[in-house]
Amino acid sequence: MDTDDEFRISPPHRELLDQILDKWSLSVLNELCERPCRFNELRRAIPQVTQKSLTSTLRRLERNGVVEREVVSTRPVAVRYRITPLGKTLRPPIDVLLAWASQNMPAITRAREEFDTREEETGF
Amino acid sequence: MDTDDEFRISPPHRELLDQILDKWSLSVLNELCERPCRFNELRRAIPQVTQKSLTSTLRRLERNGVVEREVVSTRPVAVRYRITPLGKTLRPPIDVLLAWASQNMPAITRAREEFDTREEETGF
DNA sequence: CAGGATCCAACGGGATACTG
DNA sequence: CAGTATCCCGTTGGATCCTG
């Protein structure tokens, strides 16, 4: 009876999604899907991200095995980030999600406007 | 040439995903996909959520048009939350995502362990 | 029952300065 | 170049008390 009552989304799943779908991860993955990038290339590609956030995002993605970090020992050092095979498998789910977002953005915008005007009338 | 260089994920998409894939939204949507629920039913169904977080989550989902709020004027009042047609269209994308998570959880767990032990060796 | 209001601690994220 | 280290602040989230 309690078979799936405790089931839900499960904290591990939740945590995983948090780590991979967070603010900058999608942009980074998007970028790395097209080509390997160096640190500052990524910064330029995603202008709004700060160095700190980019660093922690990359670390997180690396830890979860979807991004790979390769240090080229030149002078000065170069670091090359690339997507892993595991990381590539993320494309389809993400694309499905983004497709959903694109398709339903108009409906959602309308819903928001309705909601907001309803709030104004009621709230005041 | 700069055709899709500025493209990326677009803030609206990003914001949308933030509002719908956040910590509690998935659990709530999951619950409401099965049946309409009252406020305290949801609290019981998702024990870890606080009243405050549940309230704001429901408001957000309502504003985005994926959840509907119906007030039944009894004594005391009852409030019934249900998923909207738009909300139902979220199922497939979410399921794809969760399927990915389930399938790759082992690989990810391994990646994390490897990363963490590598860190220990290097860090210290 | 279904929240609103408030207080507070923790965390993420930005800005800045510095390093191998 | 690719970060690390610090400071700082705004937002998030929990806990608690209160209400129509």
PDB file of C-alpha atoms (C1' of nucleotides) in Angstrom:
ATOM      1  CA  MET A   1       0.000   0.000   0.000  1.00  0.00           C
ATOM      2  CA  ASP A   2       2.792   2.398   0.847  1.00  0.00           C
ATOM      3  CA  THR A   3       4.411   1.033  -2.247  1.00  0.00           C
ATOM      4  CA  ASP A   4       4.904   4.294  -4.055  1.00  0.00           C
ATOM      5  CA  ASP A   5       3.768   6.602  -1.326  1.00  0.00           C
ATOM      6  CA  GLU A   6       7.303   7.275  -0.232  1.00  0.00           C
ATOM      7  CA  PHE A   7       8.431   7.256  -3.808  1.00  0.00           C
ATOM      8  CA  ARG A   8       7.916  10.719  -5.269  1.00  0.00           C
ATOM      9  CA  ILE A   9      10.902  12.207  -7.009  1.00  0.00           C
ATOM     10  CA  SER A  10      13.520  10.903  -4.633  1.00  0.00           C
ATOM     11  CA  PRO A  11      16.131  13.231  -3.217  1.00  0.00           C
ATOM     12  CA  PRO A  12      18.921  11.758  -5.348  1.00  0.00           C
ATOM     13  CA  HIS A  13      17.018  12.592  -8.519  1.00  0.00           C
ATOM     14  CA  ARG A  14      16.172  15.997  -7.205  1.00  0.00           C
ATOM     15  CA  GLU A  15      19.757  16.698  -6.301  1.00  0.00           C
ATOM     16  CA  LEU A  16      20.952  15.486  -9.663  1.00  0.00           C
ATOM     17  CA  LEU A  17      18.602  17.769 -11.528  1.00  0.00           C
ATOM     18  CA  ASP A  18      19.669  20.636  -9.308  1.00  0.00           C
ATOM     19  CA  GLN A  19      23.244  20.047 -10.244  1.00  0.00           C
ATOM     20  CA  ILE A  20      22.714  19.732 -13.951  1.00  0.00           C
ATOM     21  CA  LEU A  21      19.839  22.053 -14.701  1.00  0.00           C
ATOM     22  CA  ASP A  22      20.978  24.961 -12.627  1.00  0.00           C
ATOM     23  CA  LYS A  23      21.313  28.498 -13.852  1.00  0.00           C
ATOM     24  CA  TRP A  24      24.494  28.220 -15.884  1.00  0.00           C
ATOM     25  CA  SER A  25      24.831  24.523 -16.545  1.00  0.00           C
ATOM     26  CA  LEU A  26      22.545  24.525 -19.536  1.00  0.00           C
ATOM     27  CA  SER A  27      24.463  27.301 -21.230  1.00  0.00           C
ATOM     28  CA  VAL A  28      27.765  25.627 -20.522  1.00  0.00           C
ATOM     29  CA  LEU A  29      26.608  22.258 -21.758  1.00  0.00           C
ATOM     30  CA  ASN A  30      25.142  23.910 -24.790  1.00  0.00           C
ATOM     31  CA  GLU A  31      28.462  25.526 -25.549  1.00  0.00           C
ATOM     32  CA  LEU A  32      30.529  22.417 -24.947  1.00  0.00           C
ATOM     33  CA  CYS A  33      28.224  20.330 -27.087  1.00  0.00           C
ATOM     34  CA  GLU A  34      29.356  22.368 -30.057  1.00  0.00           C
ATOM     35  CA  ARG A  35      33.051  22.305 -29.347  1.00  0.00           C
ATOM     36  CA  PRO A  36      35.610  21.923 -26.582  1.00  0.00           C
ATOM     37  CA  CYS A  37      36.297  25.249 -24.952  1.00  0.00           C
ATOM     38  CA  ARG A  38      38.860  26.874 -22.778  1.00  0.00           C
ATOM     39  CA  PHE A  39      37.920  28.724 -19.667  1.00  0.00           C
ATOM     40  CA  ASN A  40      37.943  32.212 -21.085  1.00  0.00           C
ATOM     41  CA  GLU A  41      36.277  31.069 -24.246  1.00  0.00           C
ATOM     42  CA  LEU A  42      33.358  30.005 -22.134  1.00  0.00           C
ATOM     43  CA  ARG A  43      33.351  33.317 -20.325  1.00  0.00           C
ATOM     44  CA  ARG A  44      33.149  35.155 -23.595  1.00  0.00           C
ATOM     45  CA  ALA A  45      30.497  32.804 -24.886  1.00  0.00           C
ATOM     46  CA  ILE A  46      28.364  33.348 -21.818  1.00  0.00           C
ATOM     47  CA  PRO A  47      28.987  36.983 -21.001  1.00  0.00           C
ATOM     48  CA  GLN A  48      26.695  37.221 -17.988  1.00  0.00           C
ATOM     49  CA  VAL A  49      28.394  34.510 -16.011  1.00  0.00           C
ATOM     50  CA  THR A  50      30.980  35.565 -13.473  1.00  0.00           C
ATOM     51  CA  GLN A  51      34.272  33.816 -13.139  1.00  0.00           C
ATOM     52  CA  LYS A  52      33.294  32.412  -9.804  1.00  0.00           C
ATOM     53  CA  SER A  53      30.032  30.976 -10.988  1.00  0.00           C
ATOM     54  CA  LEU A  54      31.616  29.559 -14.094  1.00  0.00           C
ATOM     55  CA  THR A  55      34.290  27.869 -12.039  1.00  0.00           C
ATOM     56  CA  SER A  56      31.845  26.256  -9.670  1.00  0.00           C
ATOM     57  CA  THR A  57      29.545  25.261 -12.509  1.00  0.00           C
ATOM     58  CA  LEU A  58      32.376  23.551 -14.334  1.00  0.00           C
ATOM     59  CA  ARG A  59      33.517  21.790 -11.175  1.00  0.00           C
ATOM     60  CA  ARG A  60      30.041  20.535 -10.528  1.00  0.00           C
ATOM     61  CA  LEU A  61      29.569  19.303 -14.048  1.00  0.00           C
ATOM     62  CA  GLU A  62      32.957  17.660 -13.937  1.00  0.00           C
ATOM     63  CA  ARG A  63      32.146  15.957 -10.691  1.00  0.00           C
ATOM     64  CA  ASN A  64      28.963  14.574 -12.164  1.00  0.00           C
ATOM     65  CA  GLY A  65      30.842  13.165 -15.100  1.00  0.00           C
ATOM     66  CA  VAL A  66      29.238  15.192 -17.853  1.00  0.00           C
ATOM     67  CA  VAL A  67      32.212  17.465 -18.481  1.00  0.00           C
ATOM     68  CA  GLU A  68      35.880  16.657 -18.708  1.00  0.00           C
ATOM     69  CA  ARG A  69      38.778  18.897 -17.761  1.00  0.00           C
ATOM     70  CA  GLU A  70      42.104  18.574 -19.470  1.00  0.00           C
ATOM     71  CA  VAL A  71      45.125  20.587 -18.436  1.00  0.00           C
ATOM     72  CA  VAL A  72      47.591  21.341 -21.184  1.00  0.00           C
ATOM     73  CA  SER A  73      50.918  22.056 -19.519  1.00  0.00           C
ATOM     74  CA  THR A  74      52.148  24.901 -21.643  1.00  0.00           C
ATOM     75  CA  ARG A  75      53.278  28.297 -20.509  1.00  0.00           C
ATOM     76  CA  PRO A  76      50.992  29.652 -19.336  1.00  0.00           C
ATOM     77  CA  VAL A  77      48.787  26.656 -18.784  1.00  0.00           C
ATOM     78  CA  ALA A  78      45.776  26.025 -20.924  1.00  0.00           C
ATOM     79  CA  VAL A  79      42.706  24.189 -19.730  1.00  0.00           C
ATOM     80  CA  ARG A  80      40.367  22.546 -22.130  1.00  0.00           C
ATOM     81  CA  TYR A  81      36.847  21.576 -21.191  1.00  0.00           C
ATOM     82  CA  ARG A  82      34.929  19.110 -23.238  1.00  0.00           C
ATOM     83  CA  ILE A  83      31.694  17.245 -22.939  1.00  0.00           C
ATOM     84  CA  THR A  84      31.848  13.565 -22.076  1.00  0.00           C
ATOM     85  CA  PRO A  85      29.848  10.776 -23.708  1.00  0.00           C
ATOM     86  CA  LEU A  86      27.641  10.776 -20.651  1.00  0.00           C
ATOM     87  CA  GLY A  87      27.197  14.485 -21.062  1.00  0.00           C
ATOM     88  CA  LYS A  88      26.128  14.055 -24.643  1.00  0.00           C
ATOM     89  CA  THR A  89      23.248  11.855 -23.583  1.00  0.00           C
ATOM     90  CA  LEU A  90      21.828  14.903 -21.865  1.00  0.00           C
ATOM     91  CA  ARG A  91      21.098  16.611 -25.139  1.00  0.00           C
ATOM     92  CA  PRO A  92      17.807  14.885 -25.970  1.00  0.00           C
ATOM     93  CA  PRO A  93      16.167  15.445 -22.578  1.00  0.00           C
ATOM     94  CA  ILE A  94      17.267  19.045 -22.553  1.00  0.00           C
ATOM     95  CA  ASP A  95      16.099  19.625 -26.076  1.00  0.00           C
ATOM     96  CA  VAL A  96      12.711  18.168 -25.248  1.00  0.00           C
ATOM     97  CA  LEU A  97      12.512  20.561 -22.359  1.00  0.00           C
ATOM     98  CA  LEU A  98      13.523  23.568 -24.380  1.00  0.00           C
ATOM     99  CA  ALA A  99      11.119  22.597 -27.119  1.00  0.00           C
ATOM    100  CA  TRP A 100       8.350  22.489 -24.562  1.00  0.00           C
ATOM    101  CA  ALA A 101       9.383  25.909 -23.325  1.00  0.00           C
ATOM    102  CA  SER A 102       9.392  27.391 -26.806  1.00  0.00           C
ATOM    103  CA  GLN A 103       6.087  25.896 -27.754  1.00  0.00           C
ATOM    104  CA  ASN A 104       4.283  26.967 -24.633  1.00  0.00           C
ATOM    105  CA  MET A 105       5.922  30.274 -23.958  1.00  0.00           C
ATOM    106  CA  PRO A 106       2.994  32.219 -25.473  1.00  0.00           C
ATOM    107  CA  ALA A 107       0.440  30.384 -23.364  1.00  0.00           C
ATOM    108  CA  ILE A 108       2.542  30.900 -20.288  1.00  0.00           C
ATOM    109  CA  THR A 109       2.994  34.579 -20.973  1.00  0.00           C
ATOM    110  CA  ARG A 110      -0.743  34.947 -21.291  1.00  0.00           C
ATOM    111  CA  ALA A 111      -1.302  33.002 -18.099  1.00  0.00           C
ATOM    112  CA  ARG A 112       1.078  35.279 -16.277  1.00  0.00           C
ATOM    113  CA  GLU A 113      -0.596  38.414 -17.510  1.00  0.00           C
ATOM    114  CA  GLU A 114      -3.997  37.148 -16.534  1.00  0.00           C
ATOM    115  CA  PHE A 115      -2.738  36.167 -13.148  1.00  0.00           C
ATOM    116  CA  ASP A 116      -1.067  39.505 -12.587  1.00  0.00           C
ATOM    117  CA  THR A 117      -4.087  41.576 -13.538  1.00  0.00           C
ATOM    118  CA  ARG A 118      -6.280  39.344 -11.389  1.00  0.00           C
ATOM    119  CA  GLU A 119      -3.905  40.040  -8.521  1.00  0.00           C
ATOM    120  CA  GLU A 120      -4.103  43.786  -9.033  1.00  0.00           C
ATOM    121  CA  GLU A 121      -7.882  43.769  -8.931  1.00  0.00           C
ATOM    122  CA  THR A 122      -8.020  41.528  -5.923  1.00  0.00           C
ATOM    123  CA  GLY A 123      -4.987  42.652  -4.008  1.00  0.00           C
ATOM    124  CA  PHE A 124      -5.891  46.321  -3.946  1.00  0.00           C
TER     125      PHE A 124
ATOM    126  CA  MET B   1      27.430  34.904 -38.868  1.00  0.00           C
ATOM    127  CA  ASP B   2      26.301  35.995 -35.428  1.00  0.00           C
ATOM    128  CA  THR B   3      23.066  34.259 -36.240  1.00  0.00           C
ATOM    129  CA  ASP B   4      22.967  31.978 -33.259  1.00  0.00           C
ATOM    130  CA  ASP B   5      25.907  33.328 -31.393  1.00  0.00           C
ATOM    131  CA  GLU B   6      23.731  35.483 -29.232  1.00  0.00           C
ATOM    132  CA  PHE B   7      21.173  32.775 -29.068  1.00  0.00           C
ATOM    133  CA  ARG B   8      22.089  30.486 -26.184  1.00  0.00           C
ATOM    134  CA  ILE B   9      19.281  29.566 -23.875  1.00  0.00           C
ATOM    135  CA  SER B  10      17.608  32.959 -23.700  1.00  0.00           C
ATOM    136  CA  PRO B  11      16.701  34.456 -20.351  1.00  0.00           C
ATOM    137  CA  PRO B  12      12.976  33.832 -20.788  1.00  0.00           C
ATOM    138  CA  HIS B  13      13.587  30.125 -21.230  1.00  0.00           C
ATOM    139  CA  ARG B  14      15.967  30.111 -18.360  1.00  0.00           C
ATOM    140  CA  GLU B  15      13.506  31.874 -16.119  1.00  0.00           C
ATOM    141  CA  LEU B  16      10.719  29.574 -17.161  1.00  0.00           C
ATOM    142  CA  LEU B  17      12.716  26.494 -16.319  1.00  0.00           C
ATOM    143  CA  ASP B  18      13.652  28.028 -13.003  1.00  0.00           C
ATOM    144  CA  GLN B  19      10.027  28.499 -12.167  1.00  0.00           C
ATOM    145  CA  ILE B  20       8.875  25.067 -13.182  1.00  0.00           C
ATOM    146  CA  LEU B  21      11.785  22.807 -12.388  1.00  0.00           C
ATOM    147  CA  ASP B  22      12.629  24.225  -9.027  1.00  0.00           C
ATOM    148  CA  LYS B  23      13.030  22.213  -5.886  1.00  0.00           C
ATOM    149  CA  TRP B  24       9.385  21.507  -5.056  1.00  0.00           C
ATOM    150  CA  SER B  25       7.610  22.075  -8.340  1.00  0.00           C
ATOM    151  CA  LEU B  26       8.332  18.632  -9.688  1.00  0.00           C
ATOM    152  CA  SER B  27       6.935  16.953  -6.610  1.00  0.00           C
ATOM    153  CA  VAL B  28       3.853  19.124  -6.633  1.00  0.00           C
ATOM    154  CA  LEU B  29       3.215  18.597 -10.320  1.00  0.00           C
ATOM    155  CA  ASN B  30       3.770  14.916  -9.862  1.00  0.00           C
ATOM    156  CA  GLU B  31       1.189  14.848  -7.116  1.00  0.00           C
ATOM    157  CA  LEU B  32      -1.354  16.931  -8.959  1.00  0.00           C
ATOM    158  CA  CYS B  33      -0.972  14.845 -12.079  1.00  0.00           C
ATOM    159  CA  GLU B  34      -2.436  11.954 -10.162  1.00  0.00           C
ATOM    160  CA  ARG B  35      -5.337  13.784  -8.564  1.00  0.00           C
ATOM    161  CA  PRO B  36      -6.497  17.221  -7.489  1.00  0.00           C
ATOM    162  CA  CYS B  37      -5.303  17.988  -4.001  1.00  0.00           C
ATOM    163  CA  ARG B  38      -6.050  20.299  -1.168  1.00  0.00           C
ATOM    164  CA  PHE B  39      -3.359  22.300   0.497  1.00  0.00           C
ATOM    165  CA  ASN B  40      -2.792  20.055   3.452  1.00  0.00           C
ATOM    166  CA  GLU B  41      -3.049  16.977   1.325  1.00  0.00           C
ATOM    167  CA  LEU B  42      -0.054  18.242  -0.566  1.00  0.00           C
ATOM    168  CA  ARG B  43       1.787  18.949   2.640  1.00  0.00           C
ATOM    169  CA  ARG B  44       1.248  15.391   3.763  1.00  0.00           C
ATOM    170  CA  ALA B  45       2.182  14.042   0.363  1.00  0.00           C
ATOM    171  CA  ILE B  46       5.426  15.972   0.373  1.00  0.00           C
ATOM    172  CA  PRO B  47       6.440  15.869   4.001  1.00  0.00           C
ATOM    173  CA  GLN B  48       9.687  17.785   3.667  1.00  0.00           C
ATOM    174  CA  VAL B  49       8.139  20.904   2.220  1.00  0.00           C
ATOM    175  CA  THR B  50       7.317  23.719   4.592  1.00  0.00           C
ATOM    176  CA  GLN B  51       4.070  25.597   4.435  1.00  0.00           C
ATOM    177  CA  LYS B  52       5.830  28.668   3.211  1.00  0.00           C
ATOM    178  CA  SER B  53       7.626  26.936   0.397  1.00  0.00           C
ATOM    179  CA  LEU B  54       4.539  25.057  -0.640  1.00  0.00           C
ATOM    180  CA  THR B  55       2.543  28.258  -0.759  1.00  0.00           C
ATOM    181  CA  SER B  56       5.058  30.054  -2.921  1.00  0.00           C
ATOM    182  CA  THR B  57       5.508  27.035  -5.157  1.00  0.00           C
ATOM    183  CA  LEU B  58       1.777  26.785  -5.763  1.00  0.00           C
ATOM    184  CA  ARG B  59       1.524  30.507  -6.432  1.00  0.00           C
ATOM    185  CA  ARG B  60       4.316  30.334  -8.931  1.00  0.00           C
ATOM    186  CA  LEU B  61       2.867  27.347 -10.704  1.00  0.00           C
ATOM    187  CA  GLU B  62      -0.520  29.004 -10.757  1.00  0.00           C
ATOM    188  CA  ARG B  63       0.923  32.162 -12.208  1.00  0.00           C
ATOM    189  CA  ASN B  64       2.554  30.192 -14.973  1.00  0.00           C
ATOM    190  CA  GLY B  65      -0.717  28.549 -15.816  1.00  0.00           C
ATOM    191  CA  VAL B  66       0.195  24.971 -15.048  1.00  0.00           C
ATOM    192  CA  VAL B  67      -1.810  24.726 -11.833  1.00  0.00           C
ATOM    193  CA  GLU B  68      -5.280  25.922 -11.045  1.00  0.00           C
ATOM    194  CA  ARG B  69      -6.586  27.094  -7.703  1.00  0.00           C
ATOM    195  CA  GLU B  70     -10.214  26.695  -6.824  1.00  0.00           C
ATOM    196  CA  VAL B  71     -11.685  28.032  -3.615  1.00  0.00           C
ATOM    197  CA  VAL B  72     -14.653  26.114  -2.261  1.00  0.00           C
ATOM    198  CA  SER B  73     -16.553  28.463   0.012  1.00  0.00           C
ATOM    199  CA  THR B  74     -17.524  26.115   2.752  1.00  0.00           C
ATOM    200  CA  ARG B  75     -16.901  26.526   6.452  1.00  0.00           C
ATOM    201  CA  PRO B  76     -13.992  26.483   6.861  1.00  0.00           C
ATOM    202  CA  VAL B  77     -12.906  27.162   3.338  1.00  0.00           C
ATOM    203  CA  ALA B  78     -11.439  24.426   1.220  1.00  0.00           C
ATOM    204  CA  VAL B  79      -8.983  25.054  -1.568  1.00  0.00           C
ATOM    205  CA  ARG B  80      -8.513  22.604  -4.331  1.00  0.00           C
ATOM    206  CA  TYR B  81      -5.470  22.611  -6.552  1.00  0.00           C
ATOM    207  CA  ARG B  82      -5.507  20.845  -9.841  1.00  0.00           C
ATOM    208  CA  ILE B  83      -3.287  20.591 -12.850  1.00  0.00           C
ATOM    209  CA  THR B  84      -4.299  22.471 -15.979  1.00  0.00           C
ATOM    210  CA  PRO B  85      -4.220  21.151 -19.538  1.00  0.00           C
ATOM    211  CA  LEU B  86      -1.087  23.187 -20.058  1.00  0.00           C
ATOM    212  CA  GLY B  87       0.374  21.613 -16.962  1.00  0.00           C
ATOM    213  CA  LYS B  88      -0.344  18.152 -18.270  1.00  0.00           C
ATOM    214  CA  THR B  89       1.786  18.807 -21.321  1.00  0.00           C
ATOM    215  CA  LEU B  90       4.714  19.028 -18.940  1.00  0.00           C
ATOM    216  CA  ARG B  91       4.555  15.352 -18.147  1.00  0.00           C
ATOM    217  CA  PRO B  92       6.441  14.017 -21.166  1.00  0.00           C
ATOM    218  CA  PRO B  93       9.407  16.384 -20.876  1.00  0.00           C
ATOM    219  CA  ILE B  94       9.661  15.754 -17.180  1.00  0.00           C
ATOM    220  CA  ASP B  95       9.401  12.024 -17.612  1.00  0.00           C
ATOM    221  CA  VAL B  96      12.140  12.085 -20.199  1.00  0.00           C
ATOM    222  CA  LEU B  97      14.284  13.949 -17.754  1.00  0.00           C
ATOM    223  CA  LEU B  98      13.573  11.611 -14.875  1.00  0.00           C
ATOM    224  CA  ALA B  99      14.161   8.625 -17.109  1.00  0.00           C
ATOM    225  CA  TRP B 100      17.543  10.033 -17.997  1.00  0.00           C
ATOM    226  CA  ALA B 101      18.304  10.539 -14.337  1.00  0.00           C
ATOM    227  CA  SER B 102      17.329   6.981 -13.454  1.00  0.00           C
ATOM    228  CA  GLN B 103      19.254   5.477 -16.294  1.00  0.00           C
ATOM    229  CA  ASN B 104      22.427   7.379 -15.633  1.00  0.00           C
ATOM    230  CA  MET B 105      22.399   7.570 -11.900  1.00  0.00           C
ATOM    231  CA  PRO B 106      24.878   4.690 -11.565  1.00  0.00           C
ATOM    232  CA  ALA B 107      27.330   6.247 -13.980  1.00  0.00           C
ATOM    233  CA  ILE B 108      26.992   9.570 -12.237  1.00  0.00           C
ATOM    234  CA  THR B 109      27.513   8.063  -8.830  1.00  0.00           C
ATOM    235  CA  ARG B 110      30.670   6.430 -10.073  1.00  0.00           C
ATOM    236  CA  ALA B 111      31.852   9.674 -11.629  1.00  0.00           C
ATOM    237  CA  ARG B 112      31.320  11.454  -8.349  1.00  0.00           C
ATOM    238  CA  GLU B 113      33.255   8.884  -6.384  1.00  0.00           C
ATOM    239  CA  GLU B 114      36.135   9.002  -8.804  1.00  0.00           C
ATOM    240  CA  PHE B 115      36.164  12.752  -8.713  1.00  0.00           C
ATOM    241  CA  ASP B 116      36.059  12.853  -4.936  1.00  0.00           C
ATOM    242  CA  THR B 117      38.907  10.403  -4.454  1.00  0.00           C
ATOM    243  CA  ARG B 118      40.948  12.225  -7.068  1.00  0.00           C
ATOM    244  CA  GLU B 119      40.369  15.396  -5.100  1.00  0.00           C
ATOM    245  CA  GLU B 120      41.551  13.792  -1.886  1.00  0.00           C
ATOM    246  CA  GLU B 121      44.789  12.629  -3.445  1.00  0.00           C
ATOM    247  CA  THR B 122      45.418  15.937  -5.152  1.00  0.00           C
ATOM    248  CA  GLY B 123      44.041  18.337  -2.607  1.00  0.00           C
ATOM    249  CA  PHE B 124      46.024  16.988   0.309  1.00  0.00           C
TER     250      PHE B 124
ATOM    251  C1'  DC C   1      -8.365  24.506   6.912  1.00  0.00           C
ATOM    252  C1'  DA C   2      -5.392  27.465   4.262  1.00  0.00           C
ATOM    253  C1'  DG C   3      -2.553  30.370   4.592  1.00  0.00           C
ATOM    254  C1'  DG C   4      -0.284  35.490   6.006  1.00  0.00           C
ATOM    255  C1'  DA C   5       3.437  37.835   8.802  1.00  0.00           C
ATOM    256  C1'  DT C   6       7.709  37.879  10.874  1.00  0.00           C
ATOM    257  C1'  DC C   7      12.348  36.755  12.272  1.00  0.00           C
ATOM    258  C1'  DC C   8      16.560  34.698  11.290  1.00  0.00           C
ATOM    259  C1'  DA C   9      20.331  31.731   9.492  1.00  0.00           C
ATOM    260  C1'  DA C  10      22.473  29.836   5.443  1.00  0.00           C
ATOM    261  C1'  DC C  11      23.802  30.036   0.931  1.00  0.00           C
ATOM    262  C1'  DG C  12      24.684  31.627  -3.756  1.00  0.00           C
ATOM    263  C1'  DG C  13      26.484  35.090  -6.478  1.00  0.00           C
ATOM    264  C1'  DG C  14      28.733  39.482  -7.617  1.00  0.00           C
ATOM    265  C1'  DA C  15      32.850  42.497  -7.258  1.00  0.00           C
ATOM    266  C1'  DT C  16      37.525  42.950  -6.359  1.00  0.00           C
ATOM    267  C1'  DA C  17      42.279  41.709  -5.640  1.00  0.00           C
ATOM    268  C1'  DC C  18      45.860  38.437  -6.105  1.00  0.00           C
ATOM    269  C1'  DT C  19      48.777  34.094  -7.960  1.00  0.00           C
ATOM    270  C1'  DG C  20      51.398  30.089 -10.426  1.00  0.00           C
TER     271       DG C  20
ATOM    272  C1'  DC D   1      45.618  32.073 -18.755  1.00  0.00           C
ATOM    273  C1'  DA D   2      42.970  29.927 -15.269  1.00  0.00           C
ATOM    274  C1'  DG D   3      41.914  30.204 -11.571  1.00  0.00           C
ATOM    275  C1'  DT D   4      41.918  31.072  -5.706  1.00  0.00           C
ATOM    276  C1'  DA D   5      40.734  34.062  -1.776  1.00  0.00           C
ATOM    277  C1'  DT D   6      37.817  37.586   0.468  1.00  0.00           C
ATOM    278  C1'  DC D   7      34.275  40.492   1.388  1.00  0.00           C
ATOM    279  C1'  DC D   8      29.576  41.497   1.088  1.00  0.00           C
ATOM    280  C1'  DC D   9      24.884  41.498   0.225  1.00  0.00           C
ATOM    281  C1'  DG D  10      20.373  39.906  -1.480  1.00  0.00           C
ATOM    282  C1'  DT D  11      17.542  36.112  -1.802  1.00  0.00           C
ATOM    283  C1'  DT D  12      15.843  31.456  -0.107  1.00  0.00           C
ATOM    284  C1'  DG D  13      14.202  28.532   3.307  1.00  0.00           C
ATOM    285  C1'  DG D  14      13.155  27.041   7.933  1.00  0.00           C
ATOM    286  C1'  DA D  15      10.741  27.938  12.291  1.00  0.00           C
ATOM    287  C1'  DT D  16       7.285  30.128  14.766  1.00  0.00           C
ATOM    288  C1'  DC D  17       3.157  32.660  15.732  1.00  0.00           C
ATOM    289  C1'  DC D  18      -1.197  34.299  14.217  1.00  0.00           C
ATOM    290  C1'  DT D  19      -5.919  34.640  11.515  1.00  0.00           C
ATOM    291  C1'  DG D  20     -10.514  34.531   8.673  1.00  0.00           C
TER     292       DG D  20
END
